[in-house]
Amino acid sequence: GDFQFQKFRADQITSFLAEVRKDLRAVAPNMKLSVAVWPSYPQVVKSIGQDYGDWLKRDLVDFLCPMNYTADLDEFRRFCQTQNALPGARGKIIPGIAAIANEAELPAREIIRQVNAGREMGLPGFVLFKLDHVVAEHVLPLLSAGLTKDN
């Protein structure tokens, strides 16, 4: 039934990722392997087959970029906390922040709040989605002026 299909799909994706990991280590051992994943774990195992808790446990990825696209800072924090609490996740969760995405479009001050929330949790970085002229002209200069400024 439904459960068997969901398990089959998740197993196929995990097997593919394991093959990619093995092949990548053979040809480019220093290259990092990451996957952009949907934020709601473990629900995404059933809905789209992304068992990234298993991937982290099995060391199949160097880091994950969960697409934590939300305008709600508390929801962003909850996503990050749940992801970072997974076994094997320490230092491997680099949250995606919605500068411009279907789910949310954040002004610079909200992006900065989410970046700081991730830093408070000890996350190693962040990813902005997506780069367009608005982000390049209005958001990045603000980040480089303060938040990501070299000391």
Tab-separated table of N, CA and C in Angstrom:
chain	number	residue	atom	x	y	z
A	1	GLY	N	0.805	-1.196	0.000
A	1	GLY	CA	0.000	0.000	0.000
A	1	GLY	C	0.847	1.259	0.000
A	2	ASP	N	0.260	2.289	0.565
A	2	ASP	CA	0.885	3.609	0.614
A	2	ASP	C	2.229	3.590	1.344
A	3	PHE	N	2.265	2.919	2.504
A	3	PHE	CA	3.497	2.881	3.301
A	3	PHE	C	4.624	2.209	2.529
A	4	GLN	N	4.303	1.108	1.839
A	4	GLN	CA	5.346	0.398	1.087
A	4	GLN	C	5.913	1.268	-0.031
A	5	PHE	N	5.043	2.028	-0.699
A	5	PHE	CA	5.530	2.925	-1.749
A	5	PHE	C	6.412	4.016	-1.155
A	6	GLN	N	5.972	4.597	-0.034
A	6	GLN	CA	6.756	5.667	0.606
A	6	GLN	C	8.137	5.154	1.014
A	7	LYS	N	8.180	3.948	1.589
A	7	LYS	CA	9.452	3.362	2.000
A	7	LYS	C	10.318	3.056	0.778
A	8	PHE	N	9.705	2.507	-0.264
A	8	PHE	CA	10.431	2.200	-1.494
A	8	PHE	C	11.064	3.467	-2.067
A	9	ARG	N	10.260	4.539	-2.153
A	9	ARG	CA	10.759	5.800	-2.728
A	9	ARG	C	11.913	6.349	-1.889
A	10	ALA	N	11.748	6.401	-0.578
A	10	ALA	CA	12.815	6.911	0.294
A	10	ALA	C	14.067	6.048	0.167
A	11	ASP	N	13.900	4.734	0.095
A	11	ASP	CA	15.050	3.830	-0.038
A	11	ASP	C	15.780	4.052	-1.361
A	12	GLN	N	15.031	4.320	-2.445
A	12	GLN	CA	15.654	4.567	-3.753
A	12	GLN	C	16.491	5.844	-3.725
A	13	ILE	N	15.948	6.891	-3.120
A	13	ILE	CA	16.674	8.164	-3.038
A	13	ILE	C	17.925	7.999	-2.184
A	14	THR	N	17.789	7.292	-1.057
A	14	THR	CA	18.932	7.059	-0.172
A	14	THR	C	19.996	6.216	-0.869
A	15	SER	N	19.585	5.190	-1.601
A	15	SER	CA	20.545	4.344	-2.328
A	15	SER	C	21.295	5.150	-3.386
A	16	PHE	N	20.560	6.006	-4.099
A	16	PHE	CA	21.190	6.869	-5.101
A	16	PHE	C	22.223	7.776	-4.443
A	17	LEU	N	21.842	8.391	-3.321
A	17	LEU	CA	22.758	9.290	-2.620
A	17	LEU	C	24.000	8.534	-2.140
A	18	ALA	N	23.817	7.306	-1.646
A	18	ALA	CA	24.953	6.498	-1.190
A	18	ALA	C	25.908	6.202	-2.359
A	19	GLU	N	25.350	5.936	-3.546
A	19	GLU	CA	26.191	5.700	-4.731
A	19	GLU	C	26.956	6.961	-5.119
A	20	VAL	N	26.266	8.102	-5.098
A	20	VAL	CA	26.921	9.372	-5.417
A	20	VAL	C	28.051	9.628	-4.429
A	21	ARG	N	27.783	9.410	-3.144
A	21	ARG	CA	28.798	9.619	-2.095
A	21	ARG	C	30.027	8.767	-2.367
A	22	LYS	N	29.805	7.480	-2.644
A	22	LYS	CA	30.903	6.546	-2.887
A	22	LYS	C	31.705	6.966	-4.123
A	23	ASP	N	31.006	7.263	-5.220
A	23	ASP	CA	31.687	7.651	-6.457
A	23	ASP	C	32.439	8.966	-6.301
A	24	LEU	N	31.824	9.928	-5.617
A	24	LEU	CA	32.463	11.229	-5.421
A	24	LEU	C	33.731	11.089	-4.592
A	25	ARG	N	33.675	10.267	-3.546
A	25	ARG	CA	34.881	10.051	-2.721
A	25	ARG	C	35.999	9.420	-3.527
A	26	ALA	N	35.619	8.577	-4.493
A	26	ALA	CA	36.625	7.896	-5.315
A	26	ALA	C	37.309	8.863	-6.282
A	27	VAL	N	36.534	9.779	-6.870
A	27	VAL	CA	37.114	10.648	-7.906
A	27	VAL	C	37.517	12.033	-7.402
A	28	ALA	N	36.882	12.499	-6.344
A	28	ALA	CA	37.179	13.844	-5.815
A	28	ALA	C	36.995	13.836	-4.299
A	29	PRO	N	37.925	13.202	-3.591
A	29	PRO	CA	37.734	13.002	-2.143
A	29	PRO	C	37.586	14.290	-1.329
A	30	ASN	N	38.083	15.416	-1.837
A	30	ASN	CA	37.970	16.668	-1.084
A	30	ASN	C	36.699	17.451	-1.404
A	31	MET	N	35.963	17.029	-2.415
A	31	MET	CA	34.737	17.739	-2.783
A	31	MET	C	33.642	17.447	-1.757
A	32	LYS	N	32.924	18.494	-1.393
A	32	LYS	CA	31.844	18.361	-0.408
A	32	LYS	C	30.533	18.044	-1.115
A	33	LEU	N	29.751	17.163	-0.505
A	33	LEU	CA	28.449	16.782	-1.038
A	33	LEU	C	27.361	17.354	-0.139
A	34	SER	N	26.484	18.140	-0.749
A	34	SER	CA	25.371	18.713	0.012
A	34	SER	C	24.073	18.450	-0.732
A	35	VAL	N	22.982	18.553	0.003
A	35	VAL	CA	21.658	18.398	-0.589
A	35	VAL	C	20.771	19.493	-0.016
A	36	ALA	N	20.007	20.143	-0.893
A	36	ALA	CA	18.968	21.067	-0.439
A	36	ALA	C	17.741	20.222	-0.131
A	37	VAL	N	17.219	20.344	1.079
A	37	VAL	CA	16.102	19.502	1.520
A	37	VAL	C	14.946	20.354	2.022
A	38	TRP	N	13.762	19.758	2.015
A	38	TRP	CA	12.586	20.423	2.565
A	38	TRP	C	12.701	20.432	4.085
A	39	PRO	N	12.119	21.417	4.748
A	39	PRO	CA	12.399	21.623	6.173
A	39	PRO	C	11.732	20.660	7.148
A	40	SER	N	10.569	20.159	6.857
A	40	SER	CA	9.780	19.439	7.875
A	40	SER	C	10.162	17.971	7.994
A	41	TYR	N	11.175	17.701	8.800
A	41	TYR	CA	11.595	16.326	9.053
A	41	TYR	C	10.932	15.870	10.350
A	42	PRO	N	10.399	14.657	10.415
A	42	PRO	CA	10.492	13.527	9.490
A	42	PRO	C	9.351	13.435	8.469
A	43	GLN	N	8.449	14.405	8.448
A	43	GLN	CA	7.306	14.334	7.530
A	43	GLN	C	7.733	14.176	6.079
A	44	VAL	N	8.886	14.759	5.704
A	44	VAL	CA	9.335	14.694	4.309
A	44	VAL	C	9.735	13.284	3.875
A	45	VAL	N	9.958	12.393	4.834
A	45	VAL	CA	10.257	11.009	4.461
A	45	VAL	C	9.045	10.436	3.731
A	46	LYS	N	7.870	10.651	4.301
A	46	LYS	CA	6.631	10.156	3.685
A	46	LYS	C	6.233	10.972	2.456
A	47	SER	N	6.314	12.301	2.567
A	47	SER	CA	5.762	13.145	1.506
A	47	SER	C	6.608	13.151	0.231
A	48	ILE	N	7.947	13.196	0.355
A	48	ILE	CA	8.775	13.256	-0.854
A	48	ILE	C	9.996	12.339	-0.828
A	49	GLY	N	10.116	11.515	0.205
A	49	GLY	CA	11.183	10.522	0.220
A	49	GLY	C	12.541	11.008	0.666
A	50	GLN	N	12.610	12.145	1.338
A	50	GLN	CA	13.903	12.660	1.816
A	50	GLN	C	14.126	12.239	3.267
A	51	ASP	N	14.811	11.105	3.457
A	51	ASP	CA	15.102	10.651	4.817
A	51	ASP	C	16.468	11.173	5.244
A	52	TYR	N	16.542	12.487	5.380
A	52	TYR	CA	17.862	13.060	5.642
A	52	TYR	C	18.360	12.813	7.049
A	53	GLY	N	17.502	12.392	7.954
A	53	GLY	CA	17.985	11.940	9.262
A	53	GLY	C	18.870	10.711	9.084
A	54	ASP	N	18.440	9.805	8.222
A	54	ASP	CA	19.216	8.603	7.899
A	54	ASP	C	20.508	8.972	7.172
A	55	TRP	N	20.424	9.946	6.253
A	55	TRP	CA	21.613	10.359	5.505
A	55	TRP	C	22.694	10.883	6.447
A	56	LEU	N	22.254	11.673	7.444
A	56	LEU	CA	23.215	12.222	8.406
A	56	LEU	C	23.827	11.105	9.249
A	57	LYS	N	22.997	10.190	9.726
A	57	LYS	CA	23.487	9.071	10.535
A	57	LYS	C	24.514	8.246	9.779
A	58	ARG	N	24.274	8.059	8.493
A	58	ARG	CA	25.144	7.217	7.662
A	58	ARG	C	26.280	8.008	7.016
A	59	ASP	N	26.388	9.295	7.325
A	59	ASP	CA	27.438	10.160	6.783
A	59	ASP	C	27.425	10.173	5.247
A	60	LEU	N	26.236	10.284	4.671
A	60	LEU	CA	26.099	10.310	3.215
A	60	LEU	C	26.222	11.722	2.647
A	61	VAL	N	26.218	12.740	3.511
A	61	VAL	CA	26.342	14.126	3.070
A	61	VAL	C	27.354	14.847	3.957
A	62	ASP	N	28.015	15.841	3.382
A	62	ASP	CA	28.912	16.682	4.186
A	62	ASP	C	28.123	17.772	4.899
A	63	PHE	N	27.079	18.252	4.236
A	63	PHE	CA	26.175	19.190	4.887
A	63	PHE	C	24.845	19.212	4.152
A	64	LEU	N	23.828	19.700	4.851
A	64	LEU	CA	22.483	19.861	4.296
A	64	LEU	C	22.137	21.335	4.271
A	65	CYS	N	21.378	21.726	3.269
A	65	CYS	CA	20.852	23.086	3.176
A	65	CYS	C	19.328	23.013	3.211
A	66	PRO	N	18.765	22.891	4.420
A	66	PRO	CA	17.300	22.842	4.495
A	66	PRO	C	16.700	24.159	4.004
A	67	MET	N	15.692	24.043	3.167
A	67	MET	CA	15.033	25.225	2.613
A	67	MET	C	14.039	25.748	3.643
A	68	ASN	N	14.564	26.380	4.683
A	68	ASN	CA	13.751	26.859	5.809
A	68	ASN	C	13.115	28.203	5.471
A	69	TYR	N	12.425	28.242	4.355
A	69	TYR	CA	11.871	29.489	3.836
A	69	TYR	C	10.573	29.840	4.554
A	70	THR	N	10.662	30.797	5.420
A	70	THR	CA	9.507	31.270	6.159
A	70	THR	C	9.770	32.696	6.597
A	71	ALA	N	8.706	33.476	6.721
A	71	ALA	CA	8.831	34.838	7.249
A	71	ALA	C	8.690	34.841	8.766
A	72	ASP	N	8.354	33.683	9.347
A	72	ASP	CA	8.105	33.553	10.786
A	72	ASP	C	9.403	33.129	11.482
A	73	LEU	N	9.985	34.036	12.250
A	73	LEU	CA	11.269	33.762	12.904
A	73	LEU	C	11.189	32.562	13.841
A	74	ASP	N	10.081	32.425	14.576
A	74	ASP	CA	9.939	31.281	15.484
A	74	ASP	C	9.890	29.971	14.711
A	75	GLU	N	9.182	29.966	13.578
A	75	GLU	CA	9.133	28.758	12.752
A	75	GLU	C	10.519	28.444	12.199
A	76	PHE	N	11.249	29.460	11.757
A	76	PHE	CA	12.618	29.269	11.281
A	76	PHE	C	13.473	28.622	12.371
A	77	ARG	N	13.362	29.143	13.596
A	77	ARG	CA	14.126	28.584	14.725
A	77	ARG	C	13.753	27.124	14.974
A	78	ARG	N	12.444	26.839	14.933
A	78	ARG	CA	11.988	25.450	15.166
A	78	ARG	C	12.545	24.510	14.104
A	79	PHE	N	12.476	24.925	12.845
A	79	PHE	CA	13.049	24.108	11.771
A	79	PHE	C	14.516	23.811	12.070
A	80	CYS	N	15.288	24.866	12.344
A	80	CYS	CA	16.735	24.714	12.579
A	80	CYS	C	17.016	23.821	13.787
A	81	GLN	N	16.271	24.029	14.871
A	81	GLN	CA	16.501	23.230	16.080
A	81	GLN	C	16.230	21.754	15.828
A	82	THR	N	15.128	21.456	15.141
A	82	THR	CA	14.785	20.064	14.839
A	82	THR	C	15.857	19.433	13.960
A	83	GLN	N	16.282	20.147	12.938
A	83	GLN	CA	17.301	19.631	12.021
A	83	GLN	C	18.632	19.439	12.734
A	84	ASN	N	19.044	20.412	13.533
A	84	ASN	CA	20.341	20.365	14.203
A	84	ASN	C	20.387	19.313	15.308
A	85	ALA	N	19.219	18.888	15.792
A	85	ALA	CA	19.151	17.870	16.855
A	85	ALA	C	19.248	16.447	16.305
A	86	LEU	N	19.192	16.282	14.994
A	86	LEU	CA	19.276	14.941	14.416
A	86	LEU	C	20.655	14.345	14.671
A	87	PRO	N	20.728	13.038	14.939
A	87	PRO	CA	22.035	12.405	15.137
A	87	PRO	C	22.931	12.605	13.914
A	88	GLY	N	24.147	13.062	14.168
A	88	GLY	CA	25.104	13.284	13.088
A	88	GLY	C	24.990	14.650	12.421
A	89	ALA	N	24.090	15.509	12.910
A	89	ALA	CA	23.840	16.792	12.253
A	89	ALA	C	24.809	17.897	12.662
A	90	ARG	N	25.491	17.744	13.774
A	90	ARG	CA	26.312	18.838	14.287
A	90	ARG	C	27.305	19.341	13.254
A	91	GLY	N	27.225	20.658	12.975
A	91	GLY	CA	28.126	21.275	12.013
A	91	GLY	C	27.754	21.031	10.559
A	92	LYS	N	26.614	20.372	10.328
A	92	LYS	CA	26.232	20.013	8.957
A	92	LYS	C	24.924	20.654	8.498
A	93	ILE	N	24.327	21.509	9.315
A	93	ILE	CA	23.074	22.158	8.935
A	93	ILE	C	23.366	23.613	8.567
A	94	ILE	N	23.178	23.937	7.301
A	94	ILE	CA	23.383	25.299	6.805
A	94	ILE	C	22.040	25.740	6.224
A	95	PRO	N	21.244	26.443	7.046
A	95	PRO	CA	19.863	26.713	6.639
A	95	PRO	C	19.739	27.678	5.468
A	96	GLY	N	18.776	27.375	4.617
A	96	GLY	CA	18.411	28.276	3.543
A	96	GLY	C	17.439	29.318	4.076
A	97	ILE	N	17.688	30.562	3.703
A	97	ILE	CA	16.842	31.685	4.119
A	97	ILE	C	16.234	32.286	2.858
A	98	ALA	N	14.946	32.591	2.923
A	98	ALA	CA	14.222	33.071	1.743
A	98	ALA	C	14.385	34.568	1.557
A	99	ALA	N	15.424	34.955	0.816
A	99	ALA	CA	15.487	36.356	0.412
A	99	ALA	C	14.329	36.596	-0.551
A	100	ILE	N	14.165	35.690	-1.508
A	100	ILE	CA	13.020	35.702	-2.420
A	100	ILE	C	12.713	34.257	-2.785
A	101	ALA	N	11.586	33.759	-2.304
A	101	ALA	CA	11.139	32.402	-2.631
A	101	ALA	C	9.616	32.414	-2.647
A	102	ASN	N	9.030	31.366	-3.170
A	102	ASN	CA	7.564	31.291	-3.195
A	102	ASN	C	6.980	31.357	-1.785
A	103	GLU	N	7.686	30.751	-0.837
A	103	GLU	CA	7.178	30.665	0.532
A	103	GLU	C	7.276	31.983	1.296
A	104	ALA	N	8.258	32.793	0.971
A	104	ALA	CA	8.480	34.031	1.723
A	104	ALA	C	9.407	34.950	0.944
A	105	GLU	N	9.290	36.219	1.227
A	105	GLU	CA	10.215	37.215	0.669
A	105	GLU	C	10.542	38.168	1.798
A	106	LEU	N	11.796	38.144	2.225
A	106	LEU	CA	12.161	38.845	3.439
A	106	LEU	C	12.956	40.116	3.175
A	107	PRO	N	12.626	41.186	3.904
A	107	PRO	CA	13.495	42.368	3.864
A	107	PRO	C	14.799	42.055	4.596
A	108	ALA	N	15.807	42.862	4.350
A	108	ALA	CA	17.141	42.617	4.910
A	108	ALA	C	17.111	42.430	6.429
A	109	ARG	N	16.338	43.240	7.151
A	109	ARG	CA	16.349	43.116	8.620
A	109	ARG	C	15.852	41.746	9.083
A	110	GLU	N	14.901	41.160	8.337
A	110	GLU	CA	14.391	39.825	8.697
A	110	GLU	C	15.411	38.754	8.341
A	111	ILE	N	16.102	38.928	7.216
A	111	ILE	CA	17.171	37.992	6.855
A	111	ILE	C	18.232	38.009	7.955
A	112	ILE	N	18.609	39.195	8.406
A	112	ILE	CA	19.616	39.328	9.460
A	112	ILE	C	19.151	38.648	10.749
A	113	ARG	N	17.875	38.784	11.086
A	113	ARG	CA	17.349	38.108	12.284
A	113	ARG	C	17.482	36.594	12.158
A	114	GLN	N	17.193	36.064	10.972
A	114	GLN	CA	17.297	34.611	10.785
A	114	GLN	C	18.754	34.155	10.783
A	115	VAL	N	19.639	34.920	10.149
A	115	VAL	CA	21.066	34.591	10.191
A	115	VAL	C	21.539	34.557	11.641
A	116	ASN	N	21.173	35.577	12.425
A	116	ASN	CA	21.587	35.635	13.826
A	116	ASN	C	20.999	34.482	14.637
A	117	ALA	N	19.757	34.090	14.346
A	117	ALA	CA	19.145	32.948	15.043
A	117	ALA	C	19.953	31.683	14.769
A	118	GLY	N	20.352	31.485	13.528
A	118	GLY	CA	21.185	30.328	13.200
A	118	GLY	C	22.527	30.373	13.904
A	119	ARG	N	23.116	31.555	13.967
A	119	ARG	CA	24.407	31.707	14.661
A	119	ARG	C	24.269	31.414	16.150
A	120	GLU	N	23.167	31.880	16.750
A	120	GLU	CA	22.937	31.608	18.176
A	120	GLU	C	22.853	30.109	18.445
A	121	MET	N	22.381	29.343	17.463
A	121	MET	CA	22.283	27.885	17.598
A	121	MET	C	23.594	27.192	17.254
A	122	GLY	N	24.590	27.960	16.845
A	122	GLY	CA	25.878	27.373	16.502
A	122	GLY	C	25.939	26.781	15.098
A	123	LEU	N	25.003	27.160	14.228
A	123	LEU	CA	25.039	26.647	12.858
A	123	LEU	C	26.202	27.297	12.108
A	124	PRO	N	26.852	26.542	11.211
A	124	PRO	CA	28.087	27.032	10.602
A	124	PRO	C	27.933	28.060	9.485
A	125	GLY	N	26.714	28.348	9.059
A	125	GLY	CA	26.548	29.320	7.986
A	125	GLY	C	25.094	29.429	7.578
A	126	PHE	N	24.874	30.016	6.397
A	126	PHE	CA	23.526	30.171	5.871
A	126	PHE	C	23.618	30.265	4.360
A	127	VAL	N	22.494	30.021	3.713
A	127	VAL	CA	22.389	30.119	2.263
A	127	VAL	C	21.196	31.015	1.965
A	128	LEU	N	21.372	31.975	1.065
A	128	LEU	CA	20.243	32.819	0.655
A	128	LEU	C	19.672	32.299	-0.655
A	129	PHE	N	18.355	32.213	-0.714
A	129	PHE	CA	17.682	31.870	-1.966
A	129	PHE	C	16.735	32.995	-2.289
A	130	LYS	N	16.827	33.510	-3.371
A	130	LYS	CA	17.719	33.274	-4.476
A	130	LYS	C	18.400	34.574	-4.832
A	131	LEU	N	19.466	34.464	-5.576
A	131	LEU	CA	20.182	35.672	-5.963
A	131	LEU	C	19.518	36.275	-7.196
A	132	ASP	N	19.026	37.472	-7.044
A	132	ASP	CA	18.517	38.229	-8.181
A	132	ASP	C	18.980	39.671	-8.002
A	133	HIS	N	18.567	40.562	-8.878
A	133	HIS	CA	19.071	41.938	-8.812
A	133	HIS	C	18.638	42.648	-7.534
A	134	VAL	N	17.445	42.350	-7.003
A	134	VAL	CA	16.994	42.998	-5.760
A	134	VAL	C	17.896	42.585	-4.602
A	135	VAL	N	18.152	41.298	-4.482
A	135	VAL	CA	19.021	40.795	-3.414
A	135	VAL	C	20.437	41.342	-3.605
A	136	ALA	N	20.938	41.295	-4.826
A	136	ALA	CA	22.302	41.757	-5.105
A	136	ALA	C	22.468	43.248	-4.808
A	137	GLU	N	21.455	44.045	-5.137
A	137	GLU	CA	21.579	45.492	-4.990
A	137	GLU	C	21.166	46.020	-3.613
A	138	HIS	N	20.243	45.321	-2.943
A	138	HIS	CA	19.694	45.864	-1.703
A	138	HIS	C	20.022	45.053	-0.444
A	139	VAL	N	20.174	43.745	-0.586
A	139	VAL	CA	20.401	42.907	0.598
A	139	VAL	C	21.885	42.659	0.822
A	140	LEU	N	22.597	42.206	-0.192
A	140	LEU	CA	24.011	41.862	-0.011
A	140	LEU	C	24.855	43.027	0.505
A	141	PRO	N	24.657	44.254	0.007
A	141	PRO	CA	25.463	45.358	0.562
A	141	PRO	C	25.233	45.561	2.064
A	142	LEU	N	23.995	45.367	2.526
A	142	LEU	CA	23.724	45.510	3.957
A	142	LEU	C	24.405	44.400	4.754
A	143	LEU	N	24.367	43.178	4.229
A	143	LEU	CA	25.018	42.064	4.929
A	143	LEU	C	26.514	42.275	4.997
A	144	SER	N	27.110	42.700	3.886
A	144	SER	CA	28.565	42.868	3.880
A	144	SER	C	29.008	44.086	4.691
A	145	ALA	N	28.127	45.028	4.907
A	145	ALA	CA	28.467	46.210	5.712
A	145	ALA	C	28.532	45.887	7.190
A	146	GLY	N	27.824	44.837	7.617
A	146	GLY	CA	27.815	44.532	9.040
A	146	GLY	C	27.887	43.054	9.355
A	147	LEU	N	26.847	42.333	8.993
A	147	LEU	CA	26.684	40.945	9.414
A	147	LEU	C	27.805	40.018	8.946
A	148	THR	N	28.219	40.160	7.700
A	148	THR	CA	29.252	39.260	7.181
A	148	THR	C	30.570	39.974	6.955
A	149	LYS	N	30.731	41.130	7.577
A	149	LYS	CA	31.946	41.935	7.402
A	149	LYS	C	33.160	41.210	7.962
A	150	ASP	N	34.253	41.258	7.221
A	150	ASP	CA	35.512	40.688	7.716
A	150	ASP	C	36.016	41.550	8.862
A	151	ASN	N	36.434	40.894	9.931
A	151	ASN	CA	36.932	41.643	11.107
A	151	ASN	C	38.416	41.883	10.992
